[in-house]
Short mmCIF file of C-alpha atoms and ligand atoms in Angstrom, two decimals:
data_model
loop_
_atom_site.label_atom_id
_atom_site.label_comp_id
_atom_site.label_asym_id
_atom_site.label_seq_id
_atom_site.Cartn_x
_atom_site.Cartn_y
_atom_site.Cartn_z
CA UNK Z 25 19.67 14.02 -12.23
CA UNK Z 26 15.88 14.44 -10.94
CA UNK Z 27 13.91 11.26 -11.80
CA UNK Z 28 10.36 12.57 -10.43
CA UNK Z 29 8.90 10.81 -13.86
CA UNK Z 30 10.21 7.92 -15.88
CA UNK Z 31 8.02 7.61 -18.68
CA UNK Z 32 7.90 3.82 -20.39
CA UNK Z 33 7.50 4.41 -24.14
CA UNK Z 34 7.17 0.92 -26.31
CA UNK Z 35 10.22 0.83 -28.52
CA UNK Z 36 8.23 -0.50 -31.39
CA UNK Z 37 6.09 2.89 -31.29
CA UNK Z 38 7.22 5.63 -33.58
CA UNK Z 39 4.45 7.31 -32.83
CA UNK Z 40 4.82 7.11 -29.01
CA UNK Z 41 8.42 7.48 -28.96
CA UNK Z 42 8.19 10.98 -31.28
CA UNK Z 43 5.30 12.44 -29.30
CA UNK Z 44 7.71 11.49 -26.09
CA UNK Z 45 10.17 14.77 -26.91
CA UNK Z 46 7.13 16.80 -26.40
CA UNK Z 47 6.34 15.45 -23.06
CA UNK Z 48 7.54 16.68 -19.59
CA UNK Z 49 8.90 13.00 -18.41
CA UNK Z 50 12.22 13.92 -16.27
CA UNK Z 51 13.64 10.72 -17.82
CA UNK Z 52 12.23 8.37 -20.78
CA UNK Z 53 12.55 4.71 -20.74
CA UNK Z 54 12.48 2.85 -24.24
CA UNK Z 55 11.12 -0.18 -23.75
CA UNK Z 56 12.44 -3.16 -25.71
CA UNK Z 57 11.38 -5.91 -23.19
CA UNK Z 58 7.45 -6.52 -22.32
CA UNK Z 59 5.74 -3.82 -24.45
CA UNK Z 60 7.45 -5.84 -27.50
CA UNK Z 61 6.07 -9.24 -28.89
CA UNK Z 62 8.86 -11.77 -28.78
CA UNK Z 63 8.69 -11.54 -33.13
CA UNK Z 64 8.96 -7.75 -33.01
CA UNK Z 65 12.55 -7.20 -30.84
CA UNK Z 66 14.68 -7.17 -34.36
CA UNK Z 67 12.83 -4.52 -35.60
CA UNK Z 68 11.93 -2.33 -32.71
CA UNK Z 69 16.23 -2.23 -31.57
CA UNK Z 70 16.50 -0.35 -35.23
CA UNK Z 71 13.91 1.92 -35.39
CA UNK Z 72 14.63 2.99 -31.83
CA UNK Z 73 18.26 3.50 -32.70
CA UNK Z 74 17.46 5.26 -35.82
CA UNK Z 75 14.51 7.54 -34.14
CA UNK Z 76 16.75 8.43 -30.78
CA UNK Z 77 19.59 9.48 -33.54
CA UNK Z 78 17.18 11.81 -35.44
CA UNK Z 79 15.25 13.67 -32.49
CA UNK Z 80 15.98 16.25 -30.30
CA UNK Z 81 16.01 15.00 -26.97
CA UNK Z 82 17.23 18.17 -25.19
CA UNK Z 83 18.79 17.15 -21.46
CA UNK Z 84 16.77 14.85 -20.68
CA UNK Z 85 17.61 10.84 -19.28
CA UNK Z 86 17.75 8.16 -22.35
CA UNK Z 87 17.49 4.63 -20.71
CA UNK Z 88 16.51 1.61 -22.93
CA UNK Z 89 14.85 -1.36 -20.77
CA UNK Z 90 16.46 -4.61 -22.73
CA UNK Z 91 14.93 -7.57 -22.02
CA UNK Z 92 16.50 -9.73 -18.72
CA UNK Z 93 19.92 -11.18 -18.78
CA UNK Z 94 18.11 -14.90 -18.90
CA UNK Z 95 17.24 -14.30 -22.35
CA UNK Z 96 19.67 -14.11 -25.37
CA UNK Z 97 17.72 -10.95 -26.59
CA UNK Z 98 18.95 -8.87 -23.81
CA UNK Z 99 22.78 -9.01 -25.15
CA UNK Z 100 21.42 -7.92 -28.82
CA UNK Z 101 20.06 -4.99 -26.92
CA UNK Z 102 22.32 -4.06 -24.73
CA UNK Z 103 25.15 -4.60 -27.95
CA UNK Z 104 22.78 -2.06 -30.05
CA UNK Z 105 22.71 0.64 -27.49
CA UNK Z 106 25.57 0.31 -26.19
CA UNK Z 107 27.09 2.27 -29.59
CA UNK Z 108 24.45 5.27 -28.71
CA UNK Z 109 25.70 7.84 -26.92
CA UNK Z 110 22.65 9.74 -26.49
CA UNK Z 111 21.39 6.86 -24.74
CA UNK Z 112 23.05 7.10 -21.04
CA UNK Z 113 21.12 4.29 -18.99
CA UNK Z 114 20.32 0.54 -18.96
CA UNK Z 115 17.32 -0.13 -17.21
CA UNK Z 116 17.48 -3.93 -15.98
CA UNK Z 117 14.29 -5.77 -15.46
CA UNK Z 118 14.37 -9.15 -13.45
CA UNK Z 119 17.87 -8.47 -11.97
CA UNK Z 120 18.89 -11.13 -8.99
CA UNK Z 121 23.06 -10.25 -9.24
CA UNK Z 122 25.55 -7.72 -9.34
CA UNK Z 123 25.70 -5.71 -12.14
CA UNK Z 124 29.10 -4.45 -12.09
CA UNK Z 125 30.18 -6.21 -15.42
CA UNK Z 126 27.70 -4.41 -17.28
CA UNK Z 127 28.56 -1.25 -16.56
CA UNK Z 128 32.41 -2.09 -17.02
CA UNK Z 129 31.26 -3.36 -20.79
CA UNK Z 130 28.82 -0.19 -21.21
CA UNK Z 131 29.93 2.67 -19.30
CA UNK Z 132 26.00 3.64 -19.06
CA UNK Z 133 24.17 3.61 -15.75
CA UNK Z 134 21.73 1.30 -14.61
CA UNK Z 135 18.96 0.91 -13.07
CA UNK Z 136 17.10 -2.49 -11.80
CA UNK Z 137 14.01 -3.30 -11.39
CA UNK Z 138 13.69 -5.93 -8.31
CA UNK Z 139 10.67 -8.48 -9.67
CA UNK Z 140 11.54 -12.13 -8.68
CA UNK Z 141 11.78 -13.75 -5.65
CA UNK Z 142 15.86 -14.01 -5.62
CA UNK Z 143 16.04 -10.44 -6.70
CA UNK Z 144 14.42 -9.67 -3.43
CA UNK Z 145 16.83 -11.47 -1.70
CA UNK Z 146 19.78 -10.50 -3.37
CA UNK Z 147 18.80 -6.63 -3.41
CA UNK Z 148 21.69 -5.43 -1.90
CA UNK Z 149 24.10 -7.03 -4.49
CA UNK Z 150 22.02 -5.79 -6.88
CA UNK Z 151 21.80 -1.88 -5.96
CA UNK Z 152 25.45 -1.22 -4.91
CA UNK Z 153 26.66 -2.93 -7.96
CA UNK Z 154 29.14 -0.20 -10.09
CA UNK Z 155 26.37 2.53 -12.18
CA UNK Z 156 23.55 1.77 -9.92
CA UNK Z 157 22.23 5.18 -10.33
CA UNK Z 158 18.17 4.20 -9.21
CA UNK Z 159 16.37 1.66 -8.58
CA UNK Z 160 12.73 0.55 -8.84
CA UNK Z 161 10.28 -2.79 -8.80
CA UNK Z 162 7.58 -4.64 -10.45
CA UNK Z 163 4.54 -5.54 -8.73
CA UNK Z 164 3.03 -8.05 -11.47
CA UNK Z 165 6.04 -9.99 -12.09
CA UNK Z 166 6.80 -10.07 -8.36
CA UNK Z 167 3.86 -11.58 -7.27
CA UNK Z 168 4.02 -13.77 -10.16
CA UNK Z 169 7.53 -15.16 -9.15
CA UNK Z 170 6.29 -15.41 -5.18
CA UNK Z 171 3.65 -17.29 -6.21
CA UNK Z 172 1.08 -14.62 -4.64
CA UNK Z 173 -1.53 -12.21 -5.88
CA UNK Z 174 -0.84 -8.80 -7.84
CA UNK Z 175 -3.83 -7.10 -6.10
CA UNK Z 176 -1.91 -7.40 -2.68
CA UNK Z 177 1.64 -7.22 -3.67
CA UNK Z 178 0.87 -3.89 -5.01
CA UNK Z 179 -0.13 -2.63 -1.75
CA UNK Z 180 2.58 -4.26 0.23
CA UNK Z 181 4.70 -2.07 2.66
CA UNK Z 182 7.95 -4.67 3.38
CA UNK Z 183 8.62 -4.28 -0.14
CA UNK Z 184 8.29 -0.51 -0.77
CA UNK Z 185 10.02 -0.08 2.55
CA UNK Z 186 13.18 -2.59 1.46
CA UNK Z 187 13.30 -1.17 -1.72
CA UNK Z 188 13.71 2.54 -0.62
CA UNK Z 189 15.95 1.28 2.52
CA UNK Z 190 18.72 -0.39 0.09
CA UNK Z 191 18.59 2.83 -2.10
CA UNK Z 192 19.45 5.25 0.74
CA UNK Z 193 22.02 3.13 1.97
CA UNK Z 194 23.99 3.19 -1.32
CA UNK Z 195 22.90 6.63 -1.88
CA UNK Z 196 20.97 6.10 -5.59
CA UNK Z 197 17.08 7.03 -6.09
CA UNK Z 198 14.02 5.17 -5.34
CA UNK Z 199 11.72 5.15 -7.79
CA UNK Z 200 8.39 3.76 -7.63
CA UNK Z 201 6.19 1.27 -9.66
CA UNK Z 202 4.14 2.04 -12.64
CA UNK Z 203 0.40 1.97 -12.22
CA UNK Z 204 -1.87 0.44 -14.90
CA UNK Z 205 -5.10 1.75 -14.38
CA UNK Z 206 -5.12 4.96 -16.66
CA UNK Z 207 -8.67 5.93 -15.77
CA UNK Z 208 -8.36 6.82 -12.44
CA UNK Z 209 -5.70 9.48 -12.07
CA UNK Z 210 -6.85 10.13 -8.24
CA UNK Z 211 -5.69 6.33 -7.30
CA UNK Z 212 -2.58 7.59 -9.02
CA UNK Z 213 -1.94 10.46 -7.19
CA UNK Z 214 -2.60 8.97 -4.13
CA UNK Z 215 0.04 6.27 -4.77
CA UNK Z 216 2.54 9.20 -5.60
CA UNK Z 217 1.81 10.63 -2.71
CA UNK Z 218 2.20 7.64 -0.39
CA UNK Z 219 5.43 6.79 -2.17
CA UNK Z 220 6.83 9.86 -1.33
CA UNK Z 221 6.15 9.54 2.02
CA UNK Z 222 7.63 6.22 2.13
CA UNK Z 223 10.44 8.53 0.81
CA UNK Z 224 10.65 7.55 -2.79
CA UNK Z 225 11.99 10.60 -5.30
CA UNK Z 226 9.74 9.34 -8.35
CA UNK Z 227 7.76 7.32 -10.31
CA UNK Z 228 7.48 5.10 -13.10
CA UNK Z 229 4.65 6.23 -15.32
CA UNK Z 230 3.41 4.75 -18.32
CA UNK Z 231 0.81 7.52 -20.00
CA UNK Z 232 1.08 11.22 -20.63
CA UNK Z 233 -1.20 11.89 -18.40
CA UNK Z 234 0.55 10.46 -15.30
CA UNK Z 235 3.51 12.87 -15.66
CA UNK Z 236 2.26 16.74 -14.74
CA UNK Z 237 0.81 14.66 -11.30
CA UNK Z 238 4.11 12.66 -10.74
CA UNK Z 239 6.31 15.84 -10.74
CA UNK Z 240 3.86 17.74 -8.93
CA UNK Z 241 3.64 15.12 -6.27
CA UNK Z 242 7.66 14.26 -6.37
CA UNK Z 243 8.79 18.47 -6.09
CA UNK Z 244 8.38 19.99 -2.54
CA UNK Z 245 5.47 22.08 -2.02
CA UNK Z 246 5.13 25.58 -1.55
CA UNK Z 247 4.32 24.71 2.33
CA UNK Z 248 7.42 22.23 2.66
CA UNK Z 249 9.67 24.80 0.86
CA UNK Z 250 8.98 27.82 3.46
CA UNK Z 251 8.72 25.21 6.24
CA UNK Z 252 12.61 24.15 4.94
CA UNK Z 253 13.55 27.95 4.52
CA UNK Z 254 11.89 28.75 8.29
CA UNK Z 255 14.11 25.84 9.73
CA UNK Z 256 17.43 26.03 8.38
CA UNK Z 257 17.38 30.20 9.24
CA UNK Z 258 15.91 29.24 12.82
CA UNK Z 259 18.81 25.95 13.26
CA UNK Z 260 21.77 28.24 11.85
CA UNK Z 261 20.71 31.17 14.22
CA UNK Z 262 20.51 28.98 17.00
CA UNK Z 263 23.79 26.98 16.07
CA UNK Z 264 25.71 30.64 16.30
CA UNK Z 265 24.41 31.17 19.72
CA UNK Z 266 25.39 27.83 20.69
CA UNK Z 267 22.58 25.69 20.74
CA UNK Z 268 21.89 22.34 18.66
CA UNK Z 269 18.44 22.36 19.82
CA UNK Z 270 15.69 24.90 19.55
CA UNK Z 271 12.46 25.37 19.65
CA UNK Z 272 10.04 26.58 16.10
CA UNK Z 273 6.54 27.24 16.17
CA UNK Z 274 6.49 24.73 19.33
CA UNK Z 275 8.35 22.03 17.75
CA UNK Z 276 11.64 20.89 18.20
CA UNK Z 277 14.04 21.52 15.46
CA UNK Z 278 17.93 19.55 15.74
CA UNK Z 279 20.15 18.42 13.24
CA UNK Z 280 17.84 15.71 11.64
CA UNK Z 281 15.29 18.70 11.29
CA UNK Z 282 17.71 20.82 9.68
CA UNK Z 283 19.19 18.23 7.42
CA UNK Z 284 15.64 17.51 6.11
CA UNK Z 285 15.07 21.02 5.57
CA UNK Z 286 18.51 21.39 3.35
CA UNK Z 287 17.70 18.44 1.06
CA UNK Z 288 14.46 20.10 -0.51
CA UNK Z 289 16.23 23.23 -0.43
CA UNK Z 290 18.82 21.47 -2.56
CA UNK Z 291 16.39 19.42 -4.67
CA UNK Z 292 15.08 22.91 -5.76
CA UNK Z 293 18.35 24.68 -6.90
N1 COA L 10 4.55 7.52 -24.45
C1 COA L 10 4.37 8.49 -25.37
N2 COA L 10 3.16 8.81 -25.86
C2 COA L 10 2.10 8.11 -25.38
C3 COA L 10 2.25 7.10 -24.42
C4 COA L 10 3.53 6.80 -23.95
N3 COA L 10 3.76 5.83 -23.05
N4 COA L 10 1.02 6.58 -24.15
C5 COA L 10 0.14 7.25 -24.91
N5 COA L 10 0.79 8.18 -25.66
C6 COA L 10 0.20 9.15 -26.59
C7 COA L 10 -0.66 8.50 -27.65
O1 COA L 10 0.13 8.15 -28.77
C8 COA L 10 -1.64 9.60 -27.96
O2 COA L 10 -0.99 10.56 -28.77
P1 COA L 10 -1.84 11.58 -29.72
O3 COA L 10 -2.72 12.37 -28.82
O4 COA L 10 -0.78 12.39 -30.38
O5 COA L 10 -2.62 10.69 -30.64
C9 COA L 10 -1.86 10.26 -26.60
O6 COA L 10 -0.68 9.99 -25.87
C10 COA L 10 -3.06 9.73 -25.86
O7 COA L 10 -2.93 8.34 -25.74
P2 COA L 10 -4.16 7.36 -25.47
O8 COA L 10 -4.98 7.23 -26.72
O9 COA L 10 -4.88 7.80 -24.24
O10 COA L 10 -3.40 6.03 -25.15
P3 COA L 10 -3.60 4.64 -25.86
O11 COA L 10 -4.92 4.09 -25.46
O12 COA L 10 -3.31 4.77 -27.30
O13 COA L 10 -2.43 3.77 -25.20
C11 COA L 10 -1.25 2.43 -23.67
C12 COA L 10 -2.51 3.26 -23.90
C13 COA L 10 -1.28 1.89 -22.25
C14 COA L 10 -1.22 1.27 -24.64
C15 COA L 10 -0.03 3.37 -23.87
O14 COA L 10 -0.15 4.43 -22.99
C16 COA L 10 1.31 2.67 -23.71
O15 COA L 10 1.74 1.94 -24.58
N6 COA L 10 2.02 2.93 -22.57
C17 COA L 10 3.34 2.40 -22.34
C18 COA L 10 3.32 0.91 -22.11
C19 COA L 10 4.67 0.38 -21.77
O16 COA L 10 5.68 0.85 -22.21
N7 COA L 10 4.69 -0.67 -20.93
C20 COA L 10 5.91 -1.24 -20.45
C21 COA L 10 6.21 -0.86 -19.05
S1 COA L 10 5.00 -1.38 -17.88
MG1 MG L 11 8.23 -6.62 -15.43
#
């Protein structure tokens, strides 16, 4: 599954969630939890269910966010969707434990977001828990629960770097936060772009207008494709003569080179 855009789409939207089969998202998240006034949740689980039953979603990723485990809304959510098939992932705000149970009750796969304090801490529990398939954060809530300020938690490096650390080393997708300021589509870019070199595979996006830019940003380039192509033909050669080691346009190329140059091959195909 690619996962270069997640697009958030308020479950209380019809609206929003029809003009959502149009879009190019990779993967659509329903949103049940903050985009939905406490008073609204009863009626926004229906008309999702009923809405997600009647389009024509194609191949794309369903995932629902439900609101967090604290509250007694999230198991009137998660019992709702959990009868929709075309619906295939929970995604899990304010997770802080394993969440092998609910993919033993569900059979979908999950995704947490890592925005509290003890989620931070317990992030490994968290993201090798059974049907951890990605996993992302949120930078408001975060620095809400740390007690610190939004305008530098957004920016901070530990986190990003922890976040895509755990996901490689349990071998699920690193997805990056949304960013609220619609207007300025160049700050967004450059956060995609920064993301991806922290080696996230994709973002969470909140307008249509995010999502050409996120899977632009999130597919290899033209330049990183022929680079990838130039290596792995250069590495095999080399391999068949005998040599682990060669040298490419003045560079050294060895195995890490080569297996770098076979993922985006593979993310392509
Ligand atoms: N999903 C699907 N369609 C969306 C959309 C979304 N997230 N955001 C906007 N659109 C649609 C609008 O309905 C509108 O459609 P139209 O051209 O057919 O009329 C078009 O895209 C342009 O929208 P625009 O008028 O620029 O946006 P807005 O000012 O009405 O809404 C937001 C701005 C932020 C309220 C809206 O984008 C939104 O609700 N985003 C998701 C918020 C969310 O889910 N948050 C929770 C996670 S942080
Ligand atoms: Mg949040």
């Amino acid at each position: 599954m690619i996962r270069r855009s997640q697009l958030y789409v308020p479950a209380t939207s019809e609206k929003m969630i029809r003009k959502s089969v149009e879009l190019k998202a990779d993967s659509i998240i329903f949103d049940l939890e903050d985009a939905v006034p406490p008073e609204d949740k009863e009626r926004a689980r229906e008309s999702l269910i009923k809405l997600v039953k009647e389009l024509d979603w194609g191949k794309r990723e369903l995932c629902v966010r439900v609101n967090s485990l604290q509250l007694l809304d999230s198991y009137k959510d998660i019992s709702t969707i959990a009868r929709e098939d075309k619906i295939t992932c929970i995604v899990l705000p304010k997770a802080e434990n394993d969440l092998s149970f609910l993919y033993k009750a569900t059979g979908k796969s999950l995704i947490p977001l890592i925005e509290t304090a003890k989620g931070l801490v317990k992030i490994e529990d968290i993201v090798r828990s059974e049907g951890v398939v990605a996993v992302s954060y949120g930078a408001a809530d975060l620095s809400l629960s740390l007690g610190g300020d939004y305008n530098f938690y957004e920016k901070n490096v530990y986190v990003k770097t922890l976040i895509v650390s755990v996901a490689r080393t349990y071998d699920v997708d690193a997805i990056d936060k949304v960013y609220f300021d619609l207007k300025n589509l160049d700050g967004f870019r450059k956060e995609c772009e920064e993301a991806k070199k922290l080696g996230y595979v994709g973002k969470q996006v909140i307008h249509p207008s995010q999502i050409d830019i996120s899977n632009e940003v999130f597919s290899p380039s033209k330049e990183e494709i022929e680079w990838a192509k130039k290596v792995i033909e250069a590495y095999e050669k080399g391999k068949r003569e005998g040599r682990g080691a060669i040298r490419l346009d003045d560079k050294l190329v060895d195995y890490v080179h080569y297996k770098i140059a076979k993922r985006i091959i593979e993310f392509q195909s």
